[in-house]
Coordinates of C-alpha atoms in Angstrom, one line a residue:
Chain A
M262 CA 32.0 -9.2 13.3
Q263 CA 29.7 -9.7 10.7
P264 CA 26.5 -9.3 11.5
I265 CA 24.0 -12.0 10.9
I266 CA 20.8 -10.0 9.5
R267 CA 22.0 -6.9 7.6
V268 CA 19.2 -4.7 6.1
S269 CA 21.0 -1.5 3.7
N270 CA 18.7 1.2 3.1
L271 CA 15.5 -0.7 2.6
S272 CA 12.0 0.5 2.0
K273 CA 9.2 -1.2 0.6
T274 CA 6.0 0.0 -0.8
Y275 CA 2.7 -1.9 -0.5
A276 CA 0.9 -2.1 -3.7
G277 CA -1.3 0.5 -3.0
G278 CA 0.8 3.2 -2.1
F279 CA 1.1 3.0 1.5
Q280 CA 4.8 3.2 2.5
A281 CA 5.9 -0.1 5.4
L282 CA 9.5 1.0 5.3
K283 CA 11.3 4.2 4.8
N284 CA 15.0 3.6 4.1
V285 CA 15.8 1.3 7.1
D286 CA 19.5 0.6 7.9
L287 CA 19.6 -2.4 10.8
E288 CA 21.8 -5.3 12.0
I289 CA 21.3 -7.7 14.3
H290 CA 24.4 -9.5 15.9
K291 CA 24.7 -13.5 15.5
G292 CA 23.6 -14.6 19.1
E293 CA 21.6 -12.1 19.5
I294 CA 17.4 -11.3 21.3
F295 CA 16.5 -8.2 19.4
G296 CA 13.5 -6.8 20.4
L297 CA 11.5 -4.7 17.5
L298 CA 9.3 -2.6 19.3
G299 CA 6.9 -0.2 17.8
P300 CA 3.1 0.6 17.8
N301 CA 0.6 -1.1 15.3
G302 CA 1.6 -0.4 11.6
A303 CA 4.6 1.1 12.5
G304 CA 6.7 -1.7 10.0
K305 CA 7.7 -4.4 12.7
T306 CA 5.6 -7.4 11.0
T307 CA 6.6 -6.3 7.1
L308 CA 10.4 -6.2 7.8
I309 CA 10.5 -10.0 9.1
N310 CA 8.3 -11.0 6.1
I311 CA 11.1 -9.2 3.7
V312 CA 14.1 -11.7 5.7
C313 CA 11.6 -14.1 5.6
G314 CA 11.1 -14.1 1.5
I315 CA 7.0 -13.5 1.9
V316 CA 7.3 -10.6 0.8
T317 CA 9.2 -8.1 -1.6
I318 CA 11.2 -5.6 -1.5
T319 CA 11.0 -2.0 -3.4
S320 CA 14.4 -1.1 -2.9
G321 CA 17.7 -1.6 -0.6
T322 CA 19.2 -5.1 0.3
V323 CA 19.2 -8.2 3.2
T324 CA 21.5 -10.3 4.0
V325 CA 21.1 -13.6 5.6
A326 CA 24.8 -15.0 7.2
G327 CA 26.9 -13.4 4.5
Y328 CA 24.1 -14.0 2.0
D329 CA 21.4 -12.6 -0.1
I330 CA 18.0 -12.9 0.5
V331 CA 17.1 -12.5 -2.7
A332 CA 20.2 -14.2 -5.2
D333 CA 20.1 -17.1 -2.4
Y334 CA 16.9 -17.4 -1.4
R335 CA 18.0 -21.3 0.2
E336 CA 21.2 -20.6 1.8
T337 CA 18.9 -18.1 3.5
R338 CA 15.8 -19.0 4.5
S339 CA 16.9 -22.5 5.4
R340 CA 18.5 -20.8 8.7
I341 CA 15.0 -19.1 9.6
G342 CA 12.6 -19.9 11.5
L343 CA 9.4 -17.5 11.7
V344 CA 6.6 -18.0 14.3
P345 CA 4.1 -15.3 12.5
Q346 CA 1.8 -12.9 14.4
E347 CA -1.5 -14.9 13.3
L348 CA -2.1 -19.0 14.8
P349 CA -2.9 -20.3 11.0
T350 CA -2.5 -24.1 11.0
E351 CA -3.6 -26.6 9.0
T352 CA -6.9 -27.2 11.0
F353 CA -7.0 -31.1 10.7
E354 CA -3.5 -32.1 11.2
T355 CA -1.3 -33.2 13.9
P356 CA 1.2 -31.3 15.4
F357 CA 4.1 -34.2 14.8
N358 CA 2.7 -33.9 11.0
V359 CA 3.0 -30.3 10.0
C360 CA 6.5 -30.7 12.3
R361 CA 7.7 -33.2 10.2
L362 CA 6.1 -31.1 7.1
S363 CA 7.9 -28.3 8.0
R364 CA 11.2 -29.6 8.4
G365 CA 10.8 -31.5 4.9
L366 CA 10.3 -28.0 3.3
F367 CA 13.0 -26.3 4.3
G368 CA 15.4 -28.3 3.4
K369 CA 16.0 -31.1 6.3
P370 CA 16.1 -34.9 6.5
E371 CA 13.8 -36.7 8.3
D372 CA 14.5 -36.5 12.1
P373 CA 11.4 -38.0 14.3
E374 CA 13.8 -37.9 17.5
Y375 CA 14.7 -34.4 16.9
I376 CA 10.8 -33.6 16.7
E377 CA 10.0 -35.5 19.6
K378 CA 12.3 -33.1 21.1
V379 CA 11.1 -30.2 19.9
L380 CA 7.6 -31.0 21.0
R381 CA 8.7 -32.3 23.9
S382 CA 10.3 -29.3 24.6
L383 CA 7.4 -27.5 24.7
S384 CA 5.2 -29.6 26.6
L385 CA 3.1 -30.2 23.0
W386 CA 4.2 -34.3 23.4
D387 CA 1.0 -35.9 24.2
R388 CA -0.8 -33.9 21.9
K389 CA 1.5 -34.9 19.2
D390 CA -1.3 -36.9 17.5
E391 CA -4.4 -35.2 18.2
K392 CA -6.0 -33.4 15.1
I393 CA -4.9 -29.5 15.6
M394 CA -8.0 -28.0 15.2
L395 CA -8.9 -29.3 18.6
L396 CA -6.2 -27.8 20.4
S397 CA -6.2 -24.3 22.7
G398 CA -5.2 -21.3 21.3
G399 CA -2.6 -21.6 23.9
M400 CA -1.2 -24.8 22.3
K401 CA -1.6 -23.8 18.6
R402 CA 0.6 -21.2 19.2
R403 CA 3.2 -23.2 20.6
V404 CA 2.5 -25.3 17.9
L405 CA 3.7 -22.5 15.4
I406 CA 6.7 -22.9 17.4
S407 CA 7.7 -25.9 17.2
K408 CA 7.2 -26.0 13.3
A409 CA 9.7 -22.5 13.4
L410 CA 12.3 -24.4 15.3
A411 CA 11.2 -28.0 13.6
H412 CA 15.0 -27.4 11.0
E413 CA 16.9 -26.8 13.4
P414 CA 17.2 -22.4 12.4
D415 CA 20.1 -20.7 13.8
I416 CA 17.2 -17.0 13.5
L417 CA 14.1 -17.6 15.3
F418 CA 11.6 -14.2 14.2
L419 CA 9.2 -14.8 16.9
D420 CA 6.3 -11.6 15.9
E421 CA 4.2 -10.8 18.6
P422 CA 5.1 -14.4 20.1
T423 CA 2.8 -13.7 23.0
A424 CA 0.0 -11.7 22.1
G425 CA -3.2 -13.1 23.6
V426 CA -1.8 -15.8 25.8
D427 CA -2.4 -16.2 29.6
V428 CA 0.2 -15.3 32.4
E429 CA 2.1 -18.8 32.7
L430 CA 2.6 -19.7 29.1
R431 CA 4.1 -16.1 28.8
Q432 CA 7.0 -17.3 31.3
D433 CA 7.2 -20.7 29.8
M434 CA 8.1 -19.0 26.7
W435 CA 10.4 -16.6 27.9
N436 CA 12.0 -19.6 29.2
V437 CA 11.9 -21.5 25.4
V438 CA 13.7 -18.3 23.9
Q439 CA 16.2 -18.3 26.9
S440 CA 17.0 -21.7 26.2
L441 CA 17.4 -20.9 22.4
R442 CA 19.7 -17.8 22.9
E443 CA 21.9 -20.0 25.4
S444 CA 21.9 -23.3 22.9
G445 CA 23.5 -20.4 19.6
V446 CA 20.2 -19.1 17.6
T447 CA 19.5 -15.2 17.4
V448 CA 15.9 -14.0 18.5
I449 CA 14.3 -11.3 16.7
L450 CA 11.7 -10.2 19.0
T451 CA 8.2 -8.3 17.9
T452 CA 6.5 -7.3 20.6
H453 CA 4.3 -3.6 21.6
Y454 CA 4.2 -5.5 25.4
I455 CA 7.1 -3.8 26.2
E456 CA 7.5 -6.2 29.7
E457 CA 8.5 -8.4 27.1
A458 CA 11.4 -7.1 25.3
E459 CA 12.6 -5.6 28.9
Q460 CA 12.5 -9.0 30.0
L461 CA 14.4 -11.1 27.1
A462 CA 16.4 -8.0 24.9
D463 CA 19.9 -7.7 24.9
R464 CA 19.1 -5.0 22.3
V465 CA 16.3 -3.1 21.1
G466 CA 15.3 -1.6 17.8
V467 CA 12.8 1.0 17.9
I468 CA 10.3 1.0 14.9
N469 CA 7.4 4.1 14.0
N470 CA 5.9 5.2 10.8
G471 CA 8.6 2.7 9.2
E472 CA 11.3 4.0 9.9
I473 CA 13.9 3.0 13.1
I474 CA 14.2 5.6 15.2
L475 CA 16.8 4.1 17.2
V476 CA 18.7 1.0 18.0
Q477 CA 20.2 0.8 21.2
E478 CA 21.8 -2.4 23.9
K479 CA 18.5 -2.1 26.5
T480 CA 20.2 -1.8 29.8
R481 CA 22.2 1.5 28.1
L482 CA 18.4 2.8 26.4
M483 CA 17.0 2.2 30.4
Q484 CA 20.2 4.0 32.0
E485 CA 20.3 6.7 29.6
L486 CA 16.6 8.0 29.4
G487 CA 15.7 6.0 32.3
K488 CA 14.3 8.1 35.4
K489 CA 13.4 7.5 39.0
E490 CA 11.4 8.6 41.4
L491 CA 11.1 9.1 44.5
V492 CA 7.3 8.2 46.3
L493 CA 6.5 9.8 49.8
Q494 CA 3.2 8.9 51.4
L495 CA 2.3 11.0 53.5
S496 CA 0.7 11.2 57.1
E497 CA -1.0 14.7 56.8
S498 CA -2.1 16.3 53.8
L499 CA -0.9 19.6 52.4
A500 CA -2.3 22.0 50.7
S501 CA 0.3 22.9 48.2
V502 CA 4.2 22.4 48.4
P503 CA 5.8 24.4 50.7
A504 CA 8.5 27.3 49.5
Q505 CA 11.4 26.3 50.9
L506 CA 11.1 22.8 49.4
A507 CA 10.4 24.6 45.7
E508 CA 13.9 23.5 44.1
Y509 CA 13.6 20.0 44.7
K510 CA 10.9 20.9 42.1
L511 CA 8.2 17.9 44.0
E512 CA 4.8 16.9 42.7
L513 CA 2.1 16.8 45.1
N514 CA -1.4 14.2 44.0
D515 CA -4.7 15.9 44.3
S516 CA -5.2 14.5 47.4
G517 CA -2.3 16.4 49.4
M518 CA -0.9 13.0 50.1
E519 CA 1.2 12.4 48.2
L520 CA 5.1 13.5 47.1
T521 CA 6.3 13.0 43.6
Y522 CA 10.3 13.9 43.5
H523 CA 12.4 12.7 40.0
Y524 CA 15.6 12.4 40.2
D525 CA 18.4 11.1 37.6
T526 CA 20.4 7.6 38.0
K527 CA 23.1 8.4 36.3
Q528 CA 24.1 12.7 38.9
E529 CA 26.6 12.0 41.4
R530 CA 24.3 13.6 43.4
T531 CA 20.6 12.1 44.1
G532 CA 19.4 15.0 46.3
I533 CA 17.0 12.2 48.0
T534 CA 19.4 13.1 51.8
A535 CA 19.2 16.9 51.6
L536 CA 15.3 16.6 49.8
L537 CA 14.3 14.4 53.2
A538 CA 16.5 16.8 55.7
A539 CA 14.7 19.7 54.1
L540 CA 11.2 18.0 54.8
H541 CA 12.2 17.4 58.3
D542 CA 13.2 21.0 58.2
A543 CA 9.6 21.7 57.2
G544 CA 7.9 19.7 59.4
I545 CA 6.6 17.4 57.1
K546 CA 5.7 13.6 58.3
F547 CA 5.9 11.0 55.8
N548 CA 4.9 6.8 56.5
D549 CA 6.3 5.5 53.8
L550 CA 8.4 6.0 51.1
S551 CA 8.7 3.8 47.6
T552 CA 11.3 3.8 44.3
S553 CA 10.6 3.4 40.8
Q554 CA 12.6 3.2 37.8
T555 CA 10.6 4.4 34.3
S556 CA 9.8 1.5 32.4
L557 CA 11.1 0.9 29.2
E558 CA 7.4 1.1 27.6
E559 CA 7.3 5.1 29.2
I560 CA 10.9 5.0 27.0
F561 CA 9.2 3.9 23.8
V562 CA 5.8 5.7 24.5
G563 CA 7.9 9.1 24.9
L564 CA 10.2 8.1 21.3
V565 CA 7.1 7.7 19.4
N566 CA 5.6 10.3 20.5
K567 CA 8.5 12.7 19.9
G568 CA 8.3 11.7 16.4
T569 CA 4.9 12.3 15.3
Chain B
M234 CA 17.0 -28.9 -5.4
N235 CA 14.9 -29.5 -2.0
F236 CA 14.1 -33.1 -2.1
Y237 CA 13.4 -33.2 1.0
A238 CA 10.2 -30.7 0.0
I239 CA 9.0 -32.2 -2.5
K240 CA 9.0 -35.4 -0.9
A241 CA 7.2 -33.6 2.4
I242 CA 4.4 -31.6 0.3
Y243 CA 3.9 -35.1 -1.8
R244 CA 3.4 -37.6 1.9
T245 CA 1.1 -34.9 3.7
E246 CA -0.7 -33.8 0.7
M247 CA -1.1 -37.8 -0.1
A248 CA -1.3 -38.5 3.4
R249 CA -4.9 -35.9 2.9
M250 CA -5.9 -37.4 0.8
M251 CA -6.3 -41.4 2.1
R252 CA -7.5 -39.3 5.1
T253 CA -10.7 -38.5 3.1
I254 CA -10.7 -41.6 1.1
V255 CA -14.6 -41.7 0.4
Q256 CA -14.9 -38.5 -1.0
S257 CA -11.5 -38.1 -3.0
I258 CA -11.5 -41.8 -4.7
V259 CA -14.8 -43.6 -3.7
A260 CA -16.8 -40.7 -4.6
P261 CA -15.8 -39.9 -8.6
V262 CA -15.9 -44.0 -9.0
L263 CA -18.9 -44.0 -7.6
S264 CA -21.1 -41.3 -10.4
T265 CA -18.2 -42.2 -12.8
T266 CA -19.8 -46.4 -12.6
L267 CA -23.3 -45.2 -11.7
Y268 CA -22.9 -43.9 -15.6
F269 CA -22.0 -47.0 -17.1
V270 CA -25.0 -48.8 -15.5
I271 CA -27.5 -46.3 -16.9
F272 CA -26.5 -45.2 -20.3
G273 CA -23.5 -47.9 -20.6
A274 CA -26.0 -51.7 -19.3
A275 CA -29.6 -49.9 -18.9
I276 CA -30.7 -47.5 -21.8
G277 CA -26.7 -48.6 -24.1
S278 CA -28.3 -51.7 -25.0
Q279 CA -31.1 -49.3 -27.0
I280 CA -29.1 -47.4 -28.6
K281 CA -26.6 -48.7 -31.8
E282 CA -23.3 -48.4 -32.1
I283 CA -21.2 -45.8 -32.8
D284 CA -17.7 -45.7 -35.9
G285 CA -18.3 -49.8 -34.9
V286 CA -18.4 -49.6 -30.8
A287 CA -21.0 -50.3 -29.0
Y288 CA -22.3 -46.8 -26.5
G289 CA -21.2 -48.1 -23.4
A290 CA -18.0 -49.0 -24.1
F291 CA -17.5 -46.1 -26.5
I292 CA -18.6 -43.2 -23.2
V293 CA -15.8 -45.0 -21.2
P294 CA -13.2 -42.9 -22.4
G295 CA -15.0 -39.6 -22.0
L296 CA -15.9 -41.0 -18.4
I297 CA -12.5 -41.7 -17.6
M298 CA -11.3 -38.3 -19.0
L299 CA -14.3 -36.0 -17.1
A300 CA -14.0 -37.5 -14.2
I301 CA -9.8 -37.0 -13.7
M302 CA -10.4 -33.5 -15.2
T303 CA -12.5 -32.8 -12.2
E304 CA -10.8 -34.8 -10.1
S305 CA -7.4 -32.6 -10.6
I306 CA -8.7 -29.4 -11.0
S307 CA -10.7 -29.9 -7.4
N308 CA -7.8 -32.0 -6.2
S309 CA -4.7 -29.9 -6.3
S310 CA -7.2 -26.4 -6.5
F311 CA -7.7 -27.3 -2.8
A312 CA -4.6 -27.9 -1.9
I313 CA -3.1 -24.9 -2.8
Y314 CA -6.5 -22.7 -1.5
F315 CA -6.9 -23.5 2.0
P316 CA -2.9 -23.1 2.9
K317 CA -3.6 -19.3 1.2
F318 CA -7.5 -19.4 3.3
T319 CA -6.3 -20.5 6.8
G320 CA -2.4 -18.2 6.4
T321 CA -1.1 -21.6 6.8
I322 CA 0.8 -20.7 2.9
F323 CA 3.0 -18.2 4.9
E324 CA 5.5 -21.1 5.4
L325 CA 5.7 -22.7 1.6
L326 CA 6.3 -18.9 0.9
S327 CA 9.1 -18.5 3.7
A328 CA 10.7 -22.0 2.7
P329 CA 13.6 -22.8 0.6
V330 CA 11.8 -24.4 -2.6
S331 CA 11.1 -22.7 -5.9
F332 CA 8.5 -23.5 -7.5
V333 CA 9.6 -27.2 -9.1
E334 CA 9.5 -28.2 -5.4
V335 CA 6.1 -27.0 -5.7
V336 CA 4.6 -28.3 -8.0
L337 CA 6.7 -31.3 -8.3
G338 CA 4.7 -32.2 -5.1
Y339 CA 1.7 -30.5 -5.4
V340 CA 0.7 -31.2 -8.4
G341 CA 2.8 -34.7 -8.7
A342 CA 0.4 -35.7 -5.6
A343 CA -2.8 -34.0 -7.7
A344 CA -1.9 -36.1 -10.2
S345 CA -1.0 -39.4 -8.8
K346 CA -4.7 -39.3 -7.1
S347 CA -5.7 -38.5 -10.5
I348 CA -3.9 -41.4 -12.4
V349 CA -5.2 -43.8 -9.3
I350 CA -8.9 -43.0 -9.5
G351 CA -8.3 -43.4 -13.7
L352 CA -7.3 -46.6 -13.2
I353 CA -9.9 -47.5 -10.7
I354 CA -13.2 -46.4 -13.1
L355 CA -10.7 -48.4 -15.8
G356 CA -10.9 -51.5 -13.5
T357 CA -14.7 -51.1 -12.5
A358 CA -16.0 -50.5 -16.6
S359 CA -14.3 -53.9 -17.4
F360 CA -16.9 -55.6 -15.1
F361 CA -20.1 -53.6 -17.1
I362 CA -19.0 -53.2 -20.0
D363 CA -16.2 -55.2 -22.9
L364 CA -13.4 -53.4 -22.7
E365 CA -10.6 -53.8 -25.1
I366 CA -7.5 -51.3 -25.2
A367 CA -5.8 -51.2 -28.4
H368 CA -2.9 -48.9 -27.4
P369 CA -2.5 -49.0 -23.7
V370 CA 0.7 -47.5 -24.0
I371 CA -0.4 -44.2 -25.2
M372 CA -3.7 -44.6 -22.6
L373 CA -1.3 -44.5 -20.0
L374 CA 0.5 -41.8 -21.7
F375 CA -2.7 -39.5 -22.1
L376 CA -4.1 -40.5 -18.8
V377 CA -0.6 -39.0 -16.9
L378 CA -0.2 -36.3 -19.0
I379 CA -4.2 -35.0 -18.8
S380 CA -3.4 -35.3 -15.0
V381 CA -1.2 -33.4 -14.8
S382 CA -1.9 -30.9 -16.9
F383 CA -5.2 -30.4 -14.8
S384 CA -3.4 -30.5 -12.2
L385 CA -1.4 -27.6 -12.6
F386 CA -4.3 -26.1 -14.1
G387 CA -5.9 -26.6 -10.9
F388 CA -2.9 -25.1 -9.0
I389 CA -3.3 -21.7 -10.9
L390 CA -7.0 -21.7 -10.7
G391 CA -6.6 -21.9 -6.8
I392 CA -3.9 -19.0 -7.0
W393 CA -5.5 -17.2 -8.4
A394 CA -9.3 -18.0 -6.8
D395 CA -10.0 -15.5 -3.5
G396 CA -13.4 -17.0 -2.3
W397 CA -15.1 -20.5 -2.4
E398 CA -17.3 -19.5 -5.5
K399 CA -14.7 -18.4 -7.3
L400 CA -12.8 -22.2 -6.6
T401 CA -16.3 -24.0 -7.6
I402 CA -17.5 -21.9 -10.7
V403 CA -14.3 -22.4 -13.0
P404 CA -15.0 -26.7 -12.7
V405 CA -18.3 -26.6 -13.2
L406 CA -19.2 -23.7 -15.3
V407 CA -16.2 -24.3 -18.0
I408 CA -14.8 -27.7 -17.9
M409 CA -18.5 -29.4 -17.3
P410 CA -20.0 -27.8 -20.3
L411 CA -17.0 -28.3 -22.3
T412 CA -16.8 -31.7 -21.0
F413 CA -20.0 -32.9 -21.7
L414 CA -20.5 -31.2 -25.4
G415 CA -16.7 -32.2 -25.8
G416 CA -18.0 -35.5 -26.8
T417 CA -18.3 -37.5 -24.4
F418 CA -21.6 -38.9 -24.8
Y419 CA -21.4 -38.7 -28.8
S420 CA -19.0 -38.9 -31.7
I421 CA -19.0 -34.7 -33.0
S422 CA -18.8 -36.5 -36.8
M423 CA -22.9 -37.3 -35.3
L424 CA -23.3 -33.2 -35.2
P425 CA -24.2 -30.7 -37.9
P426 CA -21.6 -29.9 -39.8
A427 CA -21.6 -25.9 -38.3
W428 CA -21.7 -27.1 -34.7
Q429 CA -18.5 -30.1 -36.2
T430 CA -16.8 -26.8 -36.6
V431 CA -17.9 -25.4 -33.0
S432 CA -17.1 -28.0 -31.7
L433 CA -13.3 -27.8 -32.9
F434 CA -13.0 -24.7 -30.9
N435 CA -13.6 -27.1 -27.2
P436 CA -10.4 -28.0 -26.1
V437 CA -11.6 -30.6 -24.8
V438 CA -13.1 -32.4 -27.9
Y439 CA -8.8 -33.0 -28.6
L440 CA -8.6 -34.5 -25.3
I441 CA -11.1 -36.9 -25.6
S442 CA -11.0 -37.8 -28.8
G443 CA -7.1 -38.7 -28.6
F444 CA -8.4 -40.9 -25.2
R445 CA -10.5 -42.7 -27.2
W446 CA -7.9 -43.5 -30.5
A447 CA -5.9 -45.4 -27.9
F448 CA -8.9 -47.5 -26.6
Y449 CA -10.7 -48.4 -30.3
E450 CA -8.4 -46.5 -32.5
N451 CA -11.5 -44.1 -34.5
A452 CA -11.1 -40.4 -33.3
D453 CA -12.8 -37.3 -34.4
V454 CA -9.2 -35.3 -35.6
A455 CA -6.4 -36.8 -35.7
I456 CA -4.2 -38.7 -33.1
G457 CA -0.9 -36.0 -33.1
L458 CA -2.8 -32.3 -33.3
S459 CA -4.2 -34.5 -29.7
L460 CA -1.4 -35.0 -28.3
G461 CA -0.3 -31.4 -29.4
M462 CA -3.0 -29.8 -27.4
V463 CA -2.7 -31.7 -24.2
L464 CA 1.4 -31.4 -24.3
G465 CA 0.4 -27.5 -25.6
F466 CA -2.2 -26.5 -22.7
L467 CA 0.5 -28.7 -20.6
F468 CA 3.6 -26.7 -20.7
L469 CA 1.0 -23.3 -21.5
C470 CA 0.7 -23.8 -17.5
L471 CA 3.7 -24.7 -16.9
F472 CA 4.6 -21.6 -17.9
A473 CA 2.0 -20.0 -16.0
V474 CA 2.5 -21.1 -12.8
H475 CA 6.4 -20.3 -13.2
W476 CA 5.0 -16.8 -14.0
I477 CA 3.3 -16.5 -10.7
F478 CA 5.9 -17.7 -8.7
K479 CA 8.4 -15.2 -10.4
T480 CA 6.7 -12.1 -9.9
G481 CA 4.6 -13.4 -6.8
Y482 CA 1.0 -13.0 -8.2
K483 CA -1.6 -13.4 -5.6
L484 CA 1.1 -14.9 -3.2
R485 CA 3.3 -12.1 -1.9
S486 CA 2.4 -8.6 -1.7

């Protein structure tokens, strides 16, 4: 399948000499939600801004739906909607009017019904004629999303969409992203809230210091790199882990009341049954146990640290 | 060509003018009218005719020119500077538009505003002063060309400026002195010969002279030269805007 976005050997050096991207290759599939993860200053926003035409290319090529973003910029840009990281809004305008402007700018004939649909889906219809300066931060972000959707784009870039947004609104936004995907829109999401990528993304790319470190399906990434751990809350504190349990490489916390066992979900035998039997034999009793899986965040921190 | 974009920009800009009608139309019309009342009707009656034209009538073309030049510059420089300042310019930069659509939208709206202001001032002046327009078509041509070229100039200024101060420096420190010294209130021929030569280096002299010629058929420089200067300035500005969008100067990093 032809990727909807193909980034080939892309480099960007800013006027000051800072190299923000180094020979980046990346393909985004049509209809997927792609999570681009990376710490601050990794090059996420530069990459997005290049695809959208805001930042110029130093070397390399980018195509969108088969069109080159420089030579055929009208074809590529009309397919893209961008929600930027900051909240730049037309202070004195109204949500309805800015959406109408956005739609026109991206070359679409007027369609008030469509704009109404977008504003309703983002719970902005009741405020459509209010000055944007009077809206809350969360609402301003929704205005930016509705502007980006006003021209019915095939591709939507969300640059840190939920930075500084409360939990409820974050959930609403995730719902919007899911419904966009269902309608066939390709969504590229940058975030450093790993939870967001974990919830939403089909594939995840990790970028650090201007280089793509890894691109993988999220579930596979978590399977391959994911470790599980079993935590046992003991009834009585232990001074140290008994010698006969050494093979399980248990960790005892400082209070001596908690034992942690790491195991690999991919292995045929997790060793849990044997461990529990060995604990019984050693006379160690426990009140409670819990298991947890390494989150994408921990995987990500591991990857980034390895790269530096 | 993205016609929907031109329409969208133009309409948004015109709506902004209507929202701020006191500032964008009433204020320049009122301040120019005060000039008519004071220099035309009150003091003007004490001043003798210049080149056979009553003083009150003589200053009308220069005052209209002053108003449309300052309004064109401030309208279009603000129109592009404000999105740069707030950051909303990202949308314009990521839109499928070339410099042609952007210029037609923003500069078209700013120039339209100036033309409307120029015509209102002209109408108002006729209440206080006996006006005659010898060449109405050429008068309109000058009005349109100067509105468009100074709106383009303002647009360039708005892109160049990286602070509010820079935005006001050029209109206040360059355009206003050049206009006052460019023959708004006097004929260049009234100056000592040395200053006449100096004045010919002031481009605004050619604009005011040409515009005044359309009214009273008297001019400091030949009408053809005036028209040539306006067109030259217009093409210079167009070339600069084209270059700005081609290279992304002060717009794209």
